[in-house]
Structures are given as structure tokens and as C-alpha cells.
PDB file of C-alpha atoms in Angstrom:
ATOM      1  CA  MET A   1      21.880 -32.871 -11.291  1.00  0.00           C
ATOM      2  CA  THR A   2      19.502 -30.364 -11.425  1.00  0.00           C
ATOM      3  CA  PRO A   3      20.395 -27.824  -8.080  1.00  0.00           C
ATOM      4  CA  VAL A   4      17.944 -27.757  -4.987  1.00  0.00           C
ATOM      5  CA  THR A   5      16.678 -24.007  -4.438  1.00  0.00           C
ATOM      6  CA  ILE A   6      16.442 -22.815  -1.383  1.00  0.00           C
ATOM      7  CA  VAL A   7      14.995 -19.354  -0.639  1.00  0.00           C
ATOM      8  CA  ARG A   8      14.911 -17.987   2.690  1.00  0.00           C
ATOM      9  CA  PRO A   9      12.954 -15.455   4.936  1.00  0.00           C
ATOM     10  CA  GLY A  10      13.929 -11.983   3.592  1.00  0.00           C
ATOM     11  CA  GLU A  11      15.763 -13.396   0.339  1.00  0.00           C
ATOM     12  CA  GLY A  12      13.963 -13.644  -2.922  1.00  0.00           C
ATOM     13  CA  GLU A  13      13.394 -10.387  -5.431  1.00  0.00           C
ATOM     14  CA  LEU A  14      11.237  -7.818  -3.960  1.00  0.00           C
ATOM     15  CA  ILE A  15       9.288  -5.612  -6.377  1.00  0.00           C
ATOM     16  CA  THR A  16       6.753  -2.793  -4.652  1.00  0.00           C
ATOM     17  CA  ALA A  17       5.198  -1.381  -7.812  1.00  0.00           C
ATOM     18  CA  ASN A  18       1.698  -1.212  -6.817  1.00  0.00           C
ATOM     19  CA  GLY A  19       1.183   1.273  -3.910  1.00  0.00           C
ATOM     20  CA  PRO A  20       1.181  -0.284  -0.389  1.00  0.00           C
ATOM     21  CA  SER A  21       1.273  -3.871  -1.923  1.00  0.00           C
ATOM     22  CA  GLN A  22       4.319  -5.768  -2.760  1.00  0.00           C
ATOM     23  CA  ILE A  23       5.382  -9.448  -3.959  1.00  0.00           C
ATOM     24  CA  ARG A  24       8.749 -11.444  -3.012  1.00  0.00           C
ATOM     25  CA  ILE A  25       9.546 -13.736  -6.129  1.00  0.00           C
ATOM     26  CA  LEU A  26      10.373 -16.979  -4.730  1.00  0.00           C
ATOM     27  CA  GLU A  27      10.792 -18.846  -7.899  1.00  0.00           C
ATOM     28  CA  ASP A  28      10.671 -16.905 -11.139  1.00  0.00           C
ATOM     29  CA  GLY A  29      10.577 -19.837 -13.201  1.00  0.00           C
ATOM     30  CA  SER A  30      14.284 -20.387 -14.127  1.00  0.00           C
ATOM     31  CA  HIS A  31      14.460 -23.441 -11.540  1.00  0.00           C
ATOM     32  CA  THR A  32      11.319 -25.043 -13.111  1.00  0.00           C
ATOM     33  CA  GLY A  33      11.761 -25.261 -16.612  1.00  0.00           C
ATOM     34  CA  HIS A  34       9.468 -22.207 -16.967  1.00  0.00           C
ATOM     35  CA  ARG A  35       6.642 -24.246 -16.012  1.00  0.00           C
ATOM     36  CA  LEU A  36       6.216 -22.470 -12.650  1.00  0.00           C
ATOM     37  CA  GLY A  37       6.561 -19.332 -10.925  1.00  0.00           C
ATOM     38  CA  ILE A  38       5.556 -18.729  -7.304  1.00  0.00           C
ATOM     39  CA  GLY A  39       5.278 -15.189  -5.146  1.00  0.00           C
ATOM     40  CA  GLU A  40       4.505 -14.368  -1.950  1.00  0.00           C
ATOM     41  CA  ILE A  41       1.990 -11.151  -2.031  1.00  0.00           C
ATOM     42  CA  THR A  42       1.653  -8.696   1.038  1.00  0.00           C
ATOM     43  CA  LEU A  43      -1.334  -6.541   1.270  1.00  0.00           C
ATOM     44  CA  GLN A  44      -1.736  -3.696   3.840  1.00  0.00           C
ATOM     45  CA  PRO A  45      -4.824  -3.198   5.432  1.00  0.00           C
ATOM     46  CA  HIS A  46      -7.985  -2.088   3.314  1.00  0.00           C
ATOM     47  CA  THR A  47      -6.027  -1.837   0.203  1.00  0.00           C
ATOM     48  CA  PRO A  48      -7.700  -2.864  -2.953  1.00  0.00           C
ATOM     49  CA  GLY A  49      -6.346  -5.138  -5.474  1.00  0.00           C
ATOM     50  CA  PRO A  50      -5.884  -4.413  -9.130  1.00  0.00           C
ATOM     51  CA  ILE A  51      -8.922  -4.183 -11.616  1.00  0.00           C
ATOM     52  CA  GLN A  52     -10.964  -7.287 -12.019  1.00  0.00           C
ATOM     53  CA  HIS A  53      -9.062  -8.946 -15.151  1.00  0.00           C
ATOM     54  CA  ARG A  54      -8.570 -12.216 -16.900  1.00  0.00           C
ATOM     55  CA  HIS A  55      -5.630 -14.116 -18.249  1.00  0.00           C
ATOM     56  CA  ALA A  56      -5.621 -16.080 -21.564  1.00  0.00           C
ATOM     57  CA  GLN A  57      -2.426 -18.062 -20.921  1.00  0.00           C
ATOM     58  CA  HIS A  58      -1.799 -19.036 -17.803  1.00  0.00           C
ATOM     59  CA  ASP A  59      -3.302 -20.834 -14.076  1.00  0.00           C
ATOM     60  CA  GLU A  60      -2.861 -18.409 -11.013  1.00  0.00           C
ATOM     61  CA  GLY A  61      -3.087 -19.571  -7.828  1.00  0.00           C
ATOM     62  CA  PHE A  62      -3.538 -17.826  -4.584  1.00  0.00           C
ATOM     63  CA  TYR A  63      -2.967 -19.782  -0.944  1.00  0.00           C
ATOM     64  CA  VAL A  64      -3.819 -16.980   1.808  1.00  0.00           C
ATOM     65  CA  LEU A  65      -1.334 -17.234   4.608  1.00  0.00           C
ATOM     66  CA  SER A  66      -2.518 -14.602   7.090  1.00  0.00           C
ATOM     67  CA  GLY A  67      -5.268 -11.944   7.268  1.00  0.00           C
ATOM     68  CA  ALA A  68      -8.742 -11.409   4.880  1.00  0.00           C
ATOM     69  CA  VAL A  69      -8.631 -11.478   1.359  1.00  0.00           C
ATOM     70  CA  ARG A  70     -11.781 -10.627  -0.544  1.00  0.00           C
ATOM     71  CA  PHE A  71     -11.667 -12.503  -4.256  1.00  0.00           C
ATOM     72  CA  THR A  72     -14.252 -11.135  -6.407  1.00  0.00           C
ATOM     73  CA  VAL A  73     -14.882 -13.119  -9.578  1.00  0.00           C
ATOM     74  CA  GLY A  74     -17.128 -11.619 -11.961  1.00  0.00           C
ATOM     75  CA  GLN A  75     -20.017 -10.412  -9.673  1.00  0.00           C
ATOM     76  CA  ASP A  76     -19.412 -12.770  -6.750  1.00  0.00           C
ATOM     77  CA  ASP A  77     -17.305 -11.860  -3.815  1.00  0.00           C
ATOM     78  CA  TYR A  78     -15.615 -14.652  -1.320  1.00  0.00           C
ATOM     79  CA  ASP A  79     -13.630 -13.852   1.588  1.00  0.00           C
ATOM     80  CA  ALA A  80     -10.916 -15.894   2.551  1.00  0.00           C
ATOM     81  CA  GLY A  81      -8.864 -16.458   5.503  1.00  0.00           C
ATOM     82  CA  PRO A  82      -5.716 -18.328   6.120  1.00  0.00           C
ATOM     83  CA  GLY A  83      -5.617 -21.530   4.731  1.00  0.00           C
ATOM     84  CA  THR A  84      -7.736 -21.214   1.781  1.00  0.00           C
ATOM     85  CA  TRP A  85      -6.776 -22.076  -1.797  1.00  0.00           C
ATOM     86  CA  VAL A  86      -7.839 -20.251  -4.717  1.00  0.00           C
ATOM     87  CA  ILE A  87      -7.228 -21.580  -8.532  1.00  0.00           C
ATOM     88  CA  VAL A  88      -8.209 -18.993 -11.153  1.00  0.00           C
ATOM     89  CA  PRO A  89      -8.144 -20.818 -14.601  1.00  0.00           C
ATOM     90  CA  PRO A  90      -7.416 -19.029 -17.785  1.00  0.00           C
ATOM     91  CA  GLY A  91     -10.584 -16.845 -19.116  1.00  0.00           C
ATOM     92  CA  ALA A  92     -12.096 -16.731 -15.328  1.00  0.00           C
ATOM     93  CA  PRO A  93     -12.286 -12.668 -14.099  1.00  0.00           C
ATOM     94  CA  HIS A  94     -10.999 -12.132 -10.589  1.00  0.00           C
ATOM     95  CA  THR A  95      -9.215  -9.742  -8.355  1.00  0.00           C
ATOM     96  CA  PHE A  96      -8.511  -9.331  -4.801  1.00  0.00           C
ATOM     97  CA  ALA A  97      -8.596  -6.984  -1.732  1.00  0.00           C
ATOM     98  CA  ASN A  98      -7.261  -6.897   1.806  1.00  0.00           C
ATOM     99  CA  VAL A  99     -10.500  -6.243   3.361  1.00  0.00           C
ATOM    100  CA  GLY A 100      -9.353  -6.551   7.349  1.00  0.00           C
ATOM    101  CA  ASP A 101      -7.366  -4.642   9.723  1.00  0.00           C
ATOM    102  CA  ASP A 102      -4.245  -6.777   9.332  1.00  0.00           C
ATOM    103  CA  PRO A 103      -2.003  -7.231   6.785  1.00  0.00           C
ATOM    104  CA  ALA A 104      -2.588 -10.014   4.517  1.00  0.00           C
ATOM    105  CA  VAL A 105      -0.064 -12.479   2.852  1.00  0.00           C
ATOM    106  CA  MET A 106      -0.627 -15.107   0.245  1.00  0.00           C
ATOM    107  CA  LEU A 107       1.425 -17.394  -2.004  1.00  0.00           C
ATOM    108  CA  SER A 108       0.889 -17.022  -5.362  1.00  0.00           C
ATOM    109  CA  THR A 109       1.500 -19.268  -8.359  1.00  0.00           C
ATOM    110  CA  PHE A 110       1.936 -18.709 -11.960  1.00  0.00           C
ATOM    111  CA  THR A 111       1.640 -21.733 -14.460  1.00  0.00           C
ATOM    112  CA  PRO A 112       3.513 -20.930 -16.631  1.00  0.00           C
ATOM    113  CA  ASP A 113       5.501 -18.692 -14.998  1.00  0.00           C
ATOM    114  CA  LEU A 114       5.251 -15.818 -17.540  1.00  0.00           C
ATOM    115  CA  TYR A 115       3.511 -13.485 -15.158  1.00  0.00           C
ATOM    116  CA  VAL A 116       6.820 -13.171 -12.960  1.00  0.00           C
ATOM    117  CA  GLN A 117       8.132 -10.891 -15.785  1.00  0.00           C
ATOM    118  CA  TYR A 118       4.870  -8.768 -15.788  1.00  0.00           C
ATOM    119  CA  PHE A 119       5.719  -7.807 -12.583  1.00  0.00           C
ATOM    120  CA  ARG A 120       9.092  -6.653 -13.094  1.00  0.00           C
ATOM    121  CA  ASP A 121       8.058  -4.665 -16.029  1.00  0.00           C
ATOM    122  CA  LEU A 122       5.313  -2.822 -13.669  1.00  0.00           C
ATOM    123  CA  LYS A 123       7.476  -1.905 -11.164  1.00  0.00           C
ATOM    124  CA  LYS A 124       9.985  -0.622 -14.787  1.00  0.00           C
ATOM    125  CA  MET A 125       6.689   1.824 -15.391  1.00  0.00           C
ATOM    126  CA  VAL A 126       6.109   3.193 -12.099  1.00  0.00           C
ATOM    127  CA  GLU A 127       9.828   3.898 -11.825  1.00  0.00           C
ATOM    128  CA  SER A 128       9.410   5.718 -14.989  1.00  0.00           C
ATOM    129  CA  GLY A 129       7.221   7.860 -13.636  1.00  0.00           C
ATOM    130  CA  GLN A 130       4.254   6.833 -15.736  1.00  0.00           C
ATOM    131  CA  PRO A 131       0.812   6.815 -13.665  1.00  0.00           C
ATOM    132  CA  MET A 132      -0.995   3.521 -13.417  1.00  0.00           C
ATOM    133  CA  THR A 133      -3.625   3.946 -15.667  1.00  0.00           C
ATOM    134  CA  ALA A 134      -6.010   2.022 -18.113  1.00  0.00           C
ATOM    135  CA  GLU A 135      -4.374   3.950 -21.096  1.00  0.00           C
ATOM    136  CA  THR A 136      -0.812   2.987 -19.975  1.00  0.00           C
ATOM    137  CA  MET A 137      -1.546  -0.236 -18.696  1.00  0.00           C
ATOM    138  CA  THR A 138      -3.385  -1.690 -21.287  1.00  0.00           C
ATOM    139  CA  PRO A 139      -0.209  -2.505 -23.702  1.00  0.00           C
ATOM    140  CA  LEU A 140       1.304  -3.964 -20.672  1.00  0.00           C
ATOM    141  CA  TRP A 141      -1.677  -6.383 -20.118  1.00  0.00           C
ATOM    142  CA  GLN A 142      -1.645  -7.384 -23.806  1.00  0.00           C
ATOM    143  CA  LYS A 143       1.905  -8.470 -23.787  1.00  0.00           C
ATOM    144  CA  TYR A 144       0.982 -10.563 -21.077  1.00  0.00           C
ATOM    145  CA  ALA A 145      -2.307 -12.093 -22.410  1.00  0.00           C
ATOM    146  CA  THR A 146      -4.118 -10.115 -19.792  1.00  0.00           C
ATOM    147  CA  GLU A 147      -7.364  -7.878 -20.361  1.00  0.00           C
ATOM    148  CA  ILE A 148      -9.728  -6.072 -18.068  1.00  0.00           C
ATOM    149  CA  SER A 149     -12.918  -7.978 -17.915  1.00  0.00           C
ATOM    150  CA  SER A 150     -15.565  -9.030 -15.245  1.00  0.00           C
ATOM    151  CA  GLU A 151     -16.726 -11.638 -17.574  1.00  0.00           C
ATOM    152  CA  TYR A 152     -15.870 -15.486 -18.265  1.00  0.00           C
ATOM    153  CA  ARG A 153     -14.279 -16.089 -21.650  1.00  0.00           C
ATOM    154  CA  PRO A 154     -13.734 -19.736 -22.779  1.00  0.00           C
TER     155      PRO A 154
END
């Protein structure tokens, strides 16, 4: 029998590697046969997100729980408030930012779960004193089939 997993408020693995943003890992894939990873992302007010990028090996979903999040997909911006669901398939360029005056919180899914380890590796990189530049980030992105781009790829 497979046990049920419960993660309560304040529990989960907290990763703060990207300035004022943080992610709380709610499911790292170890309970889902690595089919699904889930994180709670908190962005402080007026915080930019990552440089626009695309993934080749996983879908990424975002459900806005609170605050205002601006998603940029290629050249298009979409403002998303609470209750908005955004799904980013492999090959779609994307980024997000908190454009509001209040913290923004999103539930984020990774299918499969491989991108959860990216956040752990990013945290190790930052804690080691490496700056977050295109030069230092490129090998990490390549490890997770991610590349900087504002264009779609089939």
C-alpha cells in the first residue's frame, strides 16, 4: 500500500536562491513515481522573474493563489490574478514577474518532476558564492534541458 502524503503550512523544503523569491517544495516527485513535482512560489512586490526561457523536457503549470503576476510569453504579456491557471508546454518561451504592490503566491507544477532538482542545484550554486549570470547559469540550464529564448520551439 502506498502511503498518503500530507504537507502542512510551514512544512516542505524551503529554497531561497533567487533574491527575494522563494519556493517551498510540496512534492519532489518521490511520492508520485516522479511524474509530478509541486512547489509554492512566493514573489515579493515588484520582483522580476527569471530571464525568458523554454524547457524541452517538462510542462510547467502556474496557479495564482494571491497577488498579481505578469506572464511574458514571447512578445506577449498576460496579467494574472488569483484563480488564474497558466500551463507552459515544452518549447514555449516564458517568464513571470510580480508587478503588484503585494506579495504574489503561485502553486507551480512540474511534469515530470525533474525541475525540482534544478531549484536545489541553483541554491547550491548561489550558496557557493557564484553570481547568477548567463555564463554561470548556462551549464545548469543545459543540465535540465532549459535555454534562454523568447521564441517557440516545436
